Amino acid sequence: MKKVAVLGSGAWGTTLGQVMVDSGQQVLIWGRNKKVVREINRRHSNRRFLKGIDLPKELKATTDIKAVLEFAEVIVLAIPAQTLRENLENWKGFFPQELPIISTLKGIEVQTQFRMTEVVQQVLGVDKSRLGLITGPNLASEIITRQPAGAVVASENPELIKLMEQIFSTNYFRIYPSVDLAGCEFAGAAKSVIALAVGIAVGMGYGENTQGLMITRGLSEVARLGEAYGANPLTFLGLAGIGDLVASAQSPLSRNRSFGEVLGKSGSIAKARSQVVKTVEGVYSAGAMLELAHRVGVEVPIIEAVSDVVAGTLNPKDAVDRLMKVSIKAEI
């Protein structure tokens, strides 16, 4: 049994907390919202993020960040990607340097274009060997009901990979190891952007052919971009890549897909923001992914179109028209 601190009491943090309780770990969740924390402890539920779900009684929560970090033998990050730096800056004075830190975050930091583990390394100064990632097709509302699912755990440290396999493995949650930390992070961040593109197409009334085009050509863009930054292109053919992308692009449970649908139907970024009020990471990561592509000279027309649409400089119809005029190169 490991003592695991989960920093974040939203849907994904709470769901992973249940997964780790089911795997035999002792889990303490940190959350900023006192009502959510009180409800987890007293009612064993989190109705704000996971309606109708009964949580394990062993799952505990607190608003005391120092207490949760003192409790921890392993730290799991489950806060919104774009808030990571600010939170770590506030916590770094008492953040343990020697413990494993596992990111669950899918995004690229807007200001720096850093991957999430790069942000952790820069702010906390921890050794890279202590950093890990869990990613894949992980829709919280399905996993919380213990539906069969899988995920990839990635690190450059084989011992940390073994630890992640231990704490996350259950009879309904299957874990696959990877040493390609950068590739898995790129895949998780980019899938949000491509899922937005698919949602926009659906909102505009386009069917399966268009969605298939967006998914496969979008995946090709992501693989080329990841490879330019040292990732293994085969990573994008696994759970961290195509698995996560298909789940996000095809499911109405996906925030990015849902946001894209409203945007494609209405043509209004403001209306999409008003109807999908939760964090939609693809909106933030699109511009950052485009900047990363520009740095290495990789063409990413779908990511670029999404970036322009969410920035308000291109409407969805003109974006599709532009994509259909992009010069054609060999498929493979």
GROMACS .gro file of N, CA and C in nm, residues 74 105 123 128 143 164 181 187 208 316:
model
   30
   74VAL      N    1   0.352   0.938  -0.273
   74VAL     CA    2   0.343   0.960  -0.418
   74VAL      C    3   0.248   1.077  -0.439
  105LEU      N    4  -0.213   1.560  -1.650
  105LEU     CA    5  -0.256   1.679  -1.723
  105LEU      C    6  -0.231   1.665  -1.872
  123VAL      N    7   0.973   2.464  -1.240
  123VAL     CA    8   0.930   2.535  -1.120
  123VAL      C    9   0.986   2.471  -0.993
  128LYS      N   10   1.440   1.474  -1.333
  128LYS     CA   11   1.349   1.419  -1.433
  128LYS      C   12   1.309   1.275  -1.402
  143ILE      N   13  -1.506   0.561  -1.639
  143ILE     CA   14  -1.416   0.488  -1.549
  143ILE      C   15  -1.470   0.487  -1.407
  164MET      N   16   0.386   0.311  -1.100
  164MET     CA   17   0.259   0.354  -1.158
  164MET      C   18   0.175   0.234  -1.198
  181LEU      N   19   0.800   0.955  -2.270
  181LEU     CA   20   0.727   1.056  -2.194
  181LEU      C   21   0.685   1.172  -2.283
  187ALA      N   22   0.083   1.362  -2.745
  187ALA     CA   23  -0.040   1.296  -2.789
  187ALA      C   24  -0.160   1.342  -2.707
  208GLU      N   25  -1.963   1.117  -4.121
  208GLU     CA   26  -1.854   1.029  -4.081
  208GLU      C   27  -1.732   1.043  -4.169
  316PRO      N   28  -1.567   2.894  -3.888
  316PRO     CA   29  -1.559   2.750  -3.918
  316PRO      C   30  -1.573   2.716  -4.066
   0.00000   0.00000   0.00000
